[in-house]
Structures are given as C-alpha cells and as structure tokens.
C-alpha cells in the first residue's frame, strides 16, 4: 500500500507515538547465562569506526550510538521504541494528560493538517480556531508535504511562546492568520452527558493517570442528575489506549469485585500476571478506592460498549472483559488488535526504552494481539455504510507485528485484499465525502444504534460482511501462566 494511504490509516486511528501500555521502571540487567554475540559486536564496532573515519562529514559519537540503539529496538515490532530526552518527556506528559501546545485535535486532509476540534478553553479555542480549518503554514513555513507528527512537533514548544498559524477556512476567500500562545494543556480524557432522557453517554478518549477518578466524578454527577438511568453507552471509539490501571478501573466500575480483568504472559516472571478488579490494581498513587462512592446501580445498568478499528490496547482490555462476563453488548467494528504490553525501562535520567514484554489475554483467555475484539453486533460508522473505518490499518497490517500467540487467525483489514491503487483512491474519496463524526452528537449513527439496542428497538446492522462475536465464538483458550 502506498505510504500516503498507510499514513492516513494510522492518522485515522488517532494513534499517538506509541501507546503507553505499562509504566514500570526498573534497572537494566543482563540475564545471567546469556552470552554476548562477540563477532556481531565486532562488526558493529567496525562500522562505527568506518563512519567516523570515512563518512563525508563528521558525525557525533553520541548520535551514532543513539541511532544504533533506536534501530535495534525498532526492528523488533511496531511498538518497541527508544525514547530520547524529548520523546521520553512527551510520553510522560501524555500519560499524565498534559502537554505544552496550543490545544487542538488534528488529522490530515489533502496533504495539510486539518483541525478536527479545538480543545475547550485551550489557546486555540480562545483564538477562534475552528473545526475544519486547514493549517497551511506555521510561522510562515509551508505545511504541505509534512507528516502529521512533524507538524505536531512544530506546534509544541515551551510555555508562553508564540506561533502564527495560517489557515484555510471554508467560506473565507483569503487565508486566516491567527497568532496563538503555547500553554500547558490539560486533556480531559472523560466526557459524560445524558444524550436522551434516562440514557447516558460516557466517553473515554484515552486512558491516563486521572481517568478513573475523572470517570467516577462524571458518573456520580450523571446519577445525581438522573437516579433512574435506564441504559448507558460506554464509548471507546478511537481510544488508542494508555495506562493499564485506567483500563482496570473502568472495567471494575461495571464488574463484580475481585474478578479477573486481564492477564499477561511473557518471558520474564513479572510479565506473567493476572490483574483483578481491586483498588490495588487501579488506584495508582492515590490512597483509598476512587470507585468506592459510585452508585450501586452502575453494576447492573444495561450497557453498550462502542468500539471501532481505532480502539486499541487498554480500550480493548475493557471491551474484552465486559464482553467475556456478558456485562455489556459490544457494538461497532473490529478493534485494532494491539494486545501487547510495553514496559518502560529507564536507561538514564531522561532516556528510556519502551519494550514489548508480554501479550494481553481477556478473562476467558482470548489473545487480543493482532486479532482485536470482535463486536457482538457489527455496526457501520455511517448510515450509508460507506464509512472509512473498515478500511483503516489494524495491528495485523503493520510490518513486523507480533504474532497472536494463541494460534488464532489474525484478522487484517481489507487493505491487502484489493488493488492497492484502487483502494487508496477509494479511501481518499470517502474521506472527502464524509465529515468527521462528532462523537455524542445527534448525527452520531453508531450511538443512535446503541440507544436503539438499549431501548429494545431495531438496530441497523453493518451492510458488509463482518465477523461478529455472537455468531461464531472461537474456542476459549486459557492464557499461558
């Protein structure tokens, strides 16, 4: 598939630079009894010497070594990565739900960065930047041809520093020039509201350290507003994952106490774990149980979980657990399939390696990796059934992806099964045709179908053939312990 198509698929997933699945810090120690490959290390030393002596320009020693480490780690799988000082800082900020920038959610359109939505009360919001604006220049430097990641880096920076955006806005004949001041942005990962009388919508956009507490506050507020909620929709669409304690806590809010939420299995002893719906697995640094004062009705309220191909990692843990215990009906499209654990191993005070160390398994022993969670009811992302969700890349489409581990079939998106050029043109045409879905709005088709299901009304199922969990459940296999 062309690079443009692959980039668009990944951007559509809303993937951040790696999904922080686990934040464990430990000293690096070589396994006892593991001999070093001396011949290969001599070759590495020889190449280092050749570059220093023969390359056209002088290259910094530190840069060479860091690039060698980065290449070695990234060759393993798509989620293992070396984090230099800047990347390590950005990852910590992302997990904490804060960063320095202007406060916009972005995607790509026709080679330009497109504003999906400004974050409420952010500098971008206050400056009048609108959803749908195309960013054509940043500080007068053209954006055409830059990747999304490169553009985001240009918008990040130090607090209280200014940048100037040039925007192309629908309905405006001339470019719109907007000066914006960078500030620390705190991202609210949880949204909640009553979408209809007696029916609630709870959205989690990413699992961060404050997610469990934020969810508890918002759910409590919903029940204070309406103590007789008849049904709830837990919206995990385009949720790329985040910290695992957040996923455990959200699952625990709906499940019986002490049940298994997820298990992991890898080479190391500490990668063979079973995680339960208990405070010690989701409370984090804060003492006590953040879920203790939740309304008891939350354990039994009829529940639908909305997912799509952008639901990955921690969001797949939640969907899989609620599906295994038959606590919720999972609706939407097959999830991304990132069922691997990344452990952060700190190298220096400000660098680290994020290394894949285990696979995730649902309570019934289903491997999530390269397969994802198959919904109980397949729902298109638009009423006409021509949405782009089914065309996006999944874990099994990524080069060097980790195998499933349970011997189950890896489900790829349709990208590799048709003519590549035709598929690229098709997805670009669909992206132009459809406006981005505003989750939780009256135009949100999957949400409307979820509400129909909760009310016992007919549901409009997906037009295309799609795997459905209820139709053919695979034989449940126990996770290796």
Coordinates of C-alpha atoms in Angstrom, one line a residue:
X1 CA 0.0 0.0 0.0
X2 CA 1.2 3.5 -0.8
X3 CA 2.8 5.5 2.0
X4 CA 0.1 8.1 1.8
X5 CA -2.6 5.5 2.4
X6 CA -0.8 4.0 5.3
X7 CA -0.2 7.3 6.9
X8 CA -3.8 8.2 6.5
X9 CA -4.9 4.9 8.0
X10 CA -2.7 5.4 11.1
X11 CA -3.8 9.0 11.5
X12 CA -7.4 7.9 11.3
X13 CA -6.7 5.6 14.2
X14 CA -5.8 8.6 16.3
X15 CA -2.6 6.8 17.3
X16 CA -0.2 8.7 19.5
X17 CA 3.5 8.0 19.2
X18 CA 3.2 4.5 20.7
X19 CA 0.6 3.5 23.2
X20 CA 1.9 3.6 26.7
X21 CA 0.6 0.3 28.0
X22 CA 2.6 0.0 31.1
X23 CA 4.7 2.4 33.2
X24 CA 7.2 0.2 35.0
X25 CA 10.7 1.5 35.7
X26 CA 13.5 -0.9 36.6
X27 CA 17.2 -1.2 36.3
X28 CA 18.6 -2.8 33.2
X29 CA 20.3 -6.0 33.9
X30 CA 21.7 -8.6 31.5
X31 CA 20.2 -12.1 32.0
X32 CA 22.6 -14.4 33.7
X33 CA 23.9 -17.0 31.3
X34 CA 23.1 -15.1 28.1
X35 CA 26.4 -14.8 26.2
X36 CA 27.2 -11.7 24.2
X37 CA 27.5 -12.1 20.4
X38 CA 31.1 -11.0 20.2
X39 CA 31.5 -11.4 16.4
X40 CA 28.5 -9.3 15.7
X41 CA 29.6 -6.7 18.3
X42 CA 33.0 -6.5 16.5
X43 CA 31.1 -5.8 13.2
X44 CA 29.2 -3.0 14.9
X45 CA 32.4 -1.6 16.2
X46 CA 34.0 -1.8 12.7
X47 CA 31.0 0.0 11.2
X48 CA 31.2 2.7 13.9
X49 CA 34.9 3.2 13.1
X50 CA 34.3 3.3 9.3
X51 CA 31.7 6.1 9.7
X52 CA 34.0 8.1 12.0
X53 CA 36.9 7.8 9.6
X54 CA 35.4 7.6 6.1
X55 CA 32.0 9.4 6.1
X56 CA 31.8 12.7 4.2
X57 CA 31.1 14.7 7.3
X58 CA 32.0 14.3 11.0
X59 CA 29.2 12.6 12.9
X60 CA 28.7 13.0 16.7
X61 CA 29.6 9.8 18.7
X62 CA 26.5 10.1 20.9
X63 CA 24.2 10.5 17.9
X64 CA 25.6 7.4 16.3
X65 CA 25.2 5.3 19.4
X66 CA 21.6 6.5 20.0
X67 CA 20.7 5.8 16.4
X68 CA 22.1 2.3 16.7
X69 CA 20.0 1.7 19.8
X70 CA 16.9 3.1 18.2
X71 CA 17.4 0.9 15.1
X72 CA 17.9 -2.2 17.2
X73 CA 14.8 -1.7 19.3
X74 CA 12.5 -0.6 16.5
X75 CA 13.4 -3.7 14.5
X76 CA 11.6 -5.9 17.0
X77 CA 7.9 -4.8 16.5
X78 CA 6.0 -1.6 15.8
X79 CA 5.6 -0.6 19.4
X80 CA 9.1 -1.1 20.8
X81 CA 11.0 2.2 20.7
X82 CA 14.0 4.0 22.1
X83 CA 12.9 7.3 23.8
X84 CA 15.4 10.1 23.7
X85 CA 15.2 13.0 26.0
X86 CA 12.4 14.8 24.1
X87 CA 10.3 11.7 23.4
X88 CA 10.6 10.5 27.0
X89 CA 9.3 13.9 28.2
X90 CA 6.4 13.8 25.8
X91 CA 5.4 10.3 26.8
X92 CA 5.3 11.2 30.5
X93 CA 3.2 14.3 29.6
X94 CA 0.8 12.2 27.5
X95 CA 0.3 9.7 30.3
X96 CA -0.3 12.5 32.8
X97 CA -2.8 14.0 30.5
X98 CA -1.0 17.3 29.9
X99 CA 1.4 18.8 27.4
X100 CA 2.6 22.2 26.1
X101 CA 1.0 23.2 22.9
X102 CA -2.0 25.2 21.5
X103 CA -4.7 22.6 22.2
X104 CA -6.1 21.1 19.0
X105 CA -7.0 17.6 17.8
X106 CA -5.7 17.2 14.3
X107 CA -5.8 14.9 11.3
X108 CA -4.7 15.0 7.7
X109 CA -6.5 16.1 4.5
X110 CA -5.1 16.6 1.1
X111 CA -1.5 16.9 2.5
X112 CA -2.4 19.5 5.1
X113 CA -3.1 19.3 8.8
X114 CA -6.8 19.6 9.5
X115 CA -8.3 20.8 12.8
X116 CA -10.7 18.1 14.0
X117 CA -11.6 20.1 17.0
X118 CA -10.1 22.7 19.4
X119 CA -9.9 21.6 23.0
X120 CA -12.3 23.6 25.1
X121 CA -10.7 26.6 26.9
X122 CA -7.4 26.0 25.2
X123 CA -5.3 28.8 23.5
X124 CA -6.6 27.6 20.1
X125 CA -10.2 27.7 21.3
X126 CA -9.8 31.2 22.6
X127 CA -8.0 32.3 19.4
X128 CA -11.0 31.3 17.4
X129 CA -9.5 28.3 15.5
X130 CA -12.4 26.2 14.3
X131 CA -13.0 22.5 13.4
X132 CA -12.4 22.0 9.7
X133 CA -9.7 24.7 9.4
X134 CA -6.7 23.6 7.3
X135 CA -3.3 24.6 8.7
X136 CA -1.3 25.7 5.6
X137 CA 1.6 27.4 7.3
X138 CA 3.2 27.6 10.8
X139 CA 5.3 30.6 11.4
X140 CA 5.1 31.2 7.6
X141 CA 6.7 27.8 6.9
X142 CA 4.6 25.8 4.5
X143 CA 3.0 22.6 5.9
X144 CA 2.3 20.8 2.6
X145 CA 4.1 17.5 2.5
X146 CA 5.0 17.3 6.2
X147 CA 3.8 14.3 8.2
X148 CA 1.3 14.8 11.0
X149 CA 4.0 14.0 13.5
X150 CA 6.3 16.7 12.0
X151 CA 3.5 19.3 12.1
X152 CA 2.6 18.5 15.7
X153 CA 6.3 18.9 16.7
X154 CA 6.3 22.4 15.2
X155 CA 3.2 23.3 17.3
X156 CA 4.7 22.0 20.5
X157 CA 7.3 24.1 22.4
X158 CA 8.0 26.0 25.6
X159 CA 5.2 27.6 27.6
X160 CA 4.4 31.2 26.8
X161 CA 6.0 31.2 23.4
X162 CA 4.1 32.4 20.4
X163 CA 3.5 30.9 17.0
X164 CA 1.5 32.1 14.0
X165 CA -0.9 29.8 12.1
X166 CA -2.1 30.5 8.5
X167 CA -5.4 28.8 8.0
X168 CA -7.6 27.9 5.0
X169 CA -11.2 28.2 6.2
X170 CA -14.3 27.2 4.3
X171 CA -16.3 30.3 3.3
X172 CA -13.3 32.6 3.6
X173 CA -11.7 33.9 0.4
X174 CA -8.4 34.9 2.0
X175 CA -6.1 32.9 4.3
X176 CA -6.9 33.5 8.0
X177 CA -3.8 34.4 10.1
X178 CA -4.0 33.6 13.8
X179 CA -1.3 34.2 16.4
X180 CA -1.5 31.7 19.3
X181 CA 0.4 31.4 22.6
X182 CA 1.6 28.0 23.6
X183 CA 0.4 27.0 27.1
X184 CA 0.3 23.8 29.2
X185 CA -2.8 21.9 28.0
X186 CA -4.6 19.5 30.3
X187 CA -6.6 17.0 28.4
X188 CA -9.8 15.7 29.8
X189 CA -10.0 12.1 28.8
X190 CA -13.5 11.5 30.1
X191 CA -16.8 13.1 28.9
X192 CA -20.3 12.3 30.0
X193 CA -23.8 13.5 29.5
X194 CA -27.4 12.5 29.2
X195 CA -28.0 12.1 25.5
X196 CA -31.6 11.3 25.8
X197 CA -34.0 11.2 28.8
X198 CA -32.9 8.3 31.0
X199 CA -30.0 7.3 28.7
X200 CA -26.3 8.3 29.4
X201 CA -23.2 8.5 27.3
X202 CA -19.8 8.0 28.8
X203 CA -16.8 8.7 26.5
X204 CA -13.2 7.8 27.3
X205 CA -10.8 9.2 24.6
X206 CA -7.6 7.9 26.2
X207 CA -6.6 6.1 29.4
X208 CA -4.5 8.5 31.6
X209 CA -3.5 8.6 35.2
X210 CA -6.5 10.7 36.2
X211 CA -9.0 8.7 34.1
X212 CA -10.5 6.5 36.9
X213 CA -11.1 9.5 39.2
X214 CA -12.5 11.6 36.4
X215 CA -14.8 8.8 35.4
X216 CA -16.1 8.3 38.9
X217 CA -16.8 12.0 39.3
X218 CA -18.7 12.3 36.0
X219 CA -20.7 9.1 36.5
X220 CA -21.7 10.2 40.0
X221 CA -22.8 13.5 38.6
X222 CA -24.9 11.7 35.9
X223 CA -26.7 9.7 38.6
X224 CA -27.3 12.9 40.7
X225 CA -28.9 14.4 37.6
X226 CA -31.0 11.2 36.9
X227 CA -31.0 8.5 39.6
X228 CA -33.1 6.2 37.3
X229 CA -30.8 5.8 34.3
X230 CA -32.2 3.0 32.1
X231 CA -29.1 2.5 29.9
X232 CA -25.6 3.7 29.4
X233 CA -23.2 3.8 26.3
X234 CA -19.5 3.4 27.1
X235 CA -17.8 5.0 24.0
X236 CA -14.3 3.7 23.3
X237 CA -14.1 4.6 19.6
X238 CA -10.7 5.9 18.5
X239 CA -9.4 5.4 22.1
X240 CA -5.7 4.4 21.4
X241 CA -5.2 3.0 24.9
X242 CA -2.9 4.4 27.6
X243 CA -2.1 3.3 31.2
X244 CA -3.4 -0.1 32.2
X245 CA -4.6 0.9 35.7
X246 CA -7.1 3.2 33.9
X247 CA -8.5 0.2 32.0
X248 CA -8.7 -1.9 35.1
X249 CA -10.6 0.8 37.0
X250 CA -13.1 1.5 34.2
X251 CA -13.8 -2.3 33.9
X252 CA -14.0 -2.6 37.7
X253 CA -16.7 0.1 37.8
X254 CA -19.1 -2.2 35.9
X255 CA -17.9 -5.6 37.0
X256 CA -18.2 -7.6 40.3
X257 CA -15.4 -7.0 42.8
X258 CA -12.3 -9.2 42.6
X259 CA -13.0 -10.7 39.2
X260 CA -10.1 -11.1 36.7
X261 CA -9.9 -8.2 34.2
X262 CA -6.9 -9.2 32.1
X263 CA -3.8 -11.4 32.3
X264 CA -0.4 -11.1 30.7
X265 CA 2.2 -13.6 29.6
X266 CA 5.8 -13.1 28.5
X267 CA 9.4 -14.4 29.1
X268 CA 10.0 -12.7 32.5
X269 CA 8.4 -13.8 35.7
X270 CA 7.0 -10.4 36.4
X271 CA 5.4 -10.4 32.9
X272 CA 3.2 -13.3 33.9
X273 CA 0.4 -11.5 35.8
X274 CA -3.3 -11.6 36.5
X275 CA -4.9 -8.3 37.2
X276 CA -8.1 -8.1 39.2
X277 CA -10.9 -5.6 39.8
X278 CA -9.4 -4.5 43.0
X279 CA -8.2 -1.0 44.2
X280 CA -4.5 -2.0 44.3
X281 CA -4.7 -2.6 40.6
X282 CA -6.3 0.7 39.6
X283 CA -6.0 3.3 42.4
X284 CA -2.5 4.4 41.4
X285 CA -0.7 6.7 43.7
X286 CA -3.8 7.9 45.5
X287 CA -4.8 6.2 48.7
X288 CA -8.3 4.6 49.0
X289 CA -10.7 3.4 46.3
X290 CA -11.7 6.1 43.8
X291 CA -14.7 3.9 42.9
X292 CA -16.0 3.4 46.4
X293 CA -18.7 6.0 46.2
X294 CA -20.0 5.1 42.8
X295 CA -23.8 4.5 42.6
X296 CA -24.6 0.8 43.1
X297 CA -26.9 0.9 40.1
X298 CA -23.8 1.1 37.8
X299 CA -23.1 -2.6 38.4
X300 CA -26.3 -3.6 36.7
X301 CA -27.3 -0.7 34.4
X302 CA -27.8 -2.1 30.8
X303 CA -24.6 -1.3 29.0
X304 CA -23.4 -1.0 25.4
X305 CA -19.7 -0.6 24.5
X306 CA -19.0 1.2 21.2
X307 CA -15.7 0.3 19.5
X308 CA -14.1 0.7 16.1
X309 CA -10.7 0.0 14.4
X310 CA -9.2 2.9 16.4
X311 CA -9.9 1.3 19.7
X312 CA -6.6 -0.2 20.8
X313 CA -4.7 -1.6 23.8
X314 CA -6.3 -0.5 27.1
X315 CA -9.6 0.1 25.4
X316 CA -9.5 -3.5 24.1
X317 CA -8.9 -4.7 27.6
X318 CA -12.1 -3.0 28.8
X319 CA -14.2 -4.2 25.8
X320 CA -12.9 -7.8 26.1
X321 CA -13.5 -8.0 29.9
X322 CA -17.0 -6.6 29.7
X323 CA -17.8 -8.9 26.7
X324 CA -16.4 -12.1 28.4
X325 CA -18.5 -11.5 31.5
X326 CA -21.6 -10.7 29.3
X327 CA -21.8 -7.5 31.2
X328 CA -22.2 -5.4 28.1
X329 CA -23.1 -5.7 24.4
X330 CA -20.1 -4.7 22.3
X331 CA -21.1 -2.9 19.1
X332 CA -19.3 -1.3 16.2
X333 CA -16.4 -2.7 14.2
X334 CA -13.5 -5.0 15.0
X335 CA -10.9 -3.3 17.1
X336 CA -7.2 -2.5 16.2
X337 CA -5.7 -5.6 17.8
X338 CA -2.8 -4.2 19.9
X339 CA -2.7 -6.8 22.6
X340 CA 0.9 -6.4 23.7
X341 CA 2.4 -5.0 26.9
X342 CA 5.1 -2.3 26.6
X343 CA 7.3 -1.8 29.7
X344 CA 9.3 1.3 30.1
X345 CA 12.9 0.5 31.1
X346 CA 14.7 3.7 32.1
X347 CA 18.3 3.9 30.8
X348 CA 19.4 7.3 32.1
X349 CA 17.7 10.1 34.0
X350 CA 16.0 11.3 30.8
X351 CA 16.1 8.4 28.3
X352 CA 14.4 5.0 28.2
X353 CA 13.4 2.0 26.1
X354 CA 9.8 1.1 25.7
X355 CA 10.0 -2.6 25.1
X356 CA 7.3 -5.2 24.3
X357 CA 7.4 -7.7 27.2
X358 CA 4.1 -9.6 27.1
X359 CA 0.8 -10.3 25.5
X360 CA -2.7 -9.5 26.9
X361 CA -5.4 -12.1 27.4
X362 CA -9.1 -11.5 28.2
X363 CA -10.6 -13.1 31.3
X364 CA -11.6 -16.1 29.1
X365 CA -8.0 -16.5 27.8
X366 CA -8.6 -14.9 24.4
X367 CA -5.5 -13.3 22.9
X368 CA -6.1 -9.7 21.8
X369 CA -2.8 -9.3 19.8
X370 CA -3.3 -9.0 16.0
X371 CA -6.9 -10.1 16.4
X372 CA -8.7 -7.5 18.5
X373 CA -12.1 -7.7 19.9
X374 CA -14.9 -8.7 17.6
X375 CA -18.2 -6.9 18.3
X376 CA -21.3 -8.8 19.3
X377 CA -23.2 -6.6 16.8
X378 CA -21.4 -5.1 13.7
X379 CA -22.4 -1.5 13.1
X380 CA -21.3 0.8 10.3
X381 CA -19.8 4.1 11.2
X382 CA -22.3 6.0 8.9
X383 CA -25.9 5.4 8.0
X384 CA -25.0 4.7 4.3
X385 CA -22.5 2.1 5.2
X386 CA -19.6 3.7 3.3
X387 CA -17.6 4.9 6.2
X388 CA -13.8 4.6 6.2
X389 CA -13.5 2.7 9.5
X390 CA -13.4 -0.8 7.9
X391 CA -10.6 0.4 5.5
X392 CA -8.1 1.6 8.2
X393 CA -5.0 -0.3 9.1
X394 CA -5.0 -2.7 12.0
X395 CA -2.2 -4.3 14.0
X396 CA -2.1 -7.3 11.7
X397 CA -1.5 -5.0 8.8
X398 CA 1.7 -3.4 10.4
X399 CA 5.1 -4.7 9.3
X400 CA 6.9 -6.8 12.0
X401 CA 3.8 -7.0 14.1
X402 CA 3.9 -9.5 17.0
X403 CA 2.1 -12.8 16.3
X404 CA -1.2 -13.6 18.1
X405 CA 0.4 -16.2 20.3
X406 CA -2.7 -18.4 20.7
X407 CA -2.7 -19.8 17.2
X408 CA -5.8 -17.9 16.3
X409 CA -6.3 -16.4 12.9
X410 CA -5.0 -12.8 12.6
X411 CA -7.7 -10.6 11.1
X412 CA -6.4 -8.0 8.7
X413 CA -8.4 -5.0 7.3
X414 CA -9.4 -5.2 3.7
X415 CA -6.4 -3.2 2.6
X416 CA -4.4 -6.2 1.4
X417 CA -7.2 -7.9 -0.5
X418 CA -7.9 -5.5 -3.3
X419 CA -5.9 -3.5 -5.8
X420 CA -3.8 -1.1 -3.8
X421 CA -4.2 2.0 -6.1
X422 CA -7.9 1.5 -6.3
X423 CA -8.2 1.2 -2.5
X424 CA -6.1 4.3 -1.9
X425 CA -8.3 6.3 -4.3
X426 CA -11.4 4.9 -2.6
X427 CA -10.5 5.8 0.9
X428 CA -9.4 9.3 -0.1
X429 CA -12.7 9.9 -1.9
X430 CA -14.6 8.7 1.2
X431 CA -12.6 10.9 3.5
X432 CA -13.5 13.9 1.4
X433 CA -17.2 12.9 1.2
X434 CA -17.8 12.3 4.9
X435 CA -17.4 14.9 7.7
X436 CA -15.6 13.6 10.8
X437 CA -18.1 12.2 13.2
X438 CA -18.7 14.3 16.3
X439 CA -19.0 11.5 18.9
X440 CA -22.0 12.0 21.2
X441 CA -23.9 14.3 18.7
X442 CA -27.3 13.8 17.2
X443 CA -25.7 12.8 13.9
X444 CA -23.7 10.0 15.6
X445 CA -25.1 6.9 13.8
X446 CA -23.4 4.2 15.9
X447 CA -24.6 6.0 19.1
X448 CA -28.1 6.0 17.7
X449 CA -28.0 2.3 17.1
X450 CA -26.6 1.7 20.6
X451 CA -29.5 3.6 22.1
X452 CA -31.9 1.6 19.9
X453 CA -30.5 -1.6 21.3
X454 CA -30.8 -0.4 24.9
X455 CA -34.5 0.5 24.2
X456 CA -35.2 -2.8 22.5
X457 CA -35.8 -1.2 19.1
X458 CA -34.5 -2.5 15.8
X459 CA -30.8 -1.9 15.1
X460 CA -29.4 -1.3 11.7
X461 CA -26.5 -3.7 11.3
X462 CA -23.5 -3.3 9.1
X463 CA -24.1 -3.7 5.4
X464 CA -20.8 -5.5 4.6
X465 CA -20.0 -9.0 5.9
X466 CA -18.1 -8.7 9.2
X467 CA -17.1 -11.1 11.9
X468 CA -19.5 -11.0 14.8
X469 CA -18.6 -12.5 18.2
X470 CA -22.0 -13.9 18.9
X471 CA -22.2 -15.7 15.5
X472 CA -19.1 -17.8 15.9
X473 CA -17.2 -17.7 19.2
X474 CA -13.7 -19.3 18.9
X475 CA -12.8 -22.0 21.4
X476 CA -11.7 -20.2 24.5
X477 CA -8.1 -21.0 25.4
X478 CA -6.5 -20.5 28.8
X479 CA -3.7 -18.0 28.8
X480 CA -0.3 -19.4 29.5
X481 CA 0.7 -18.8 33.0

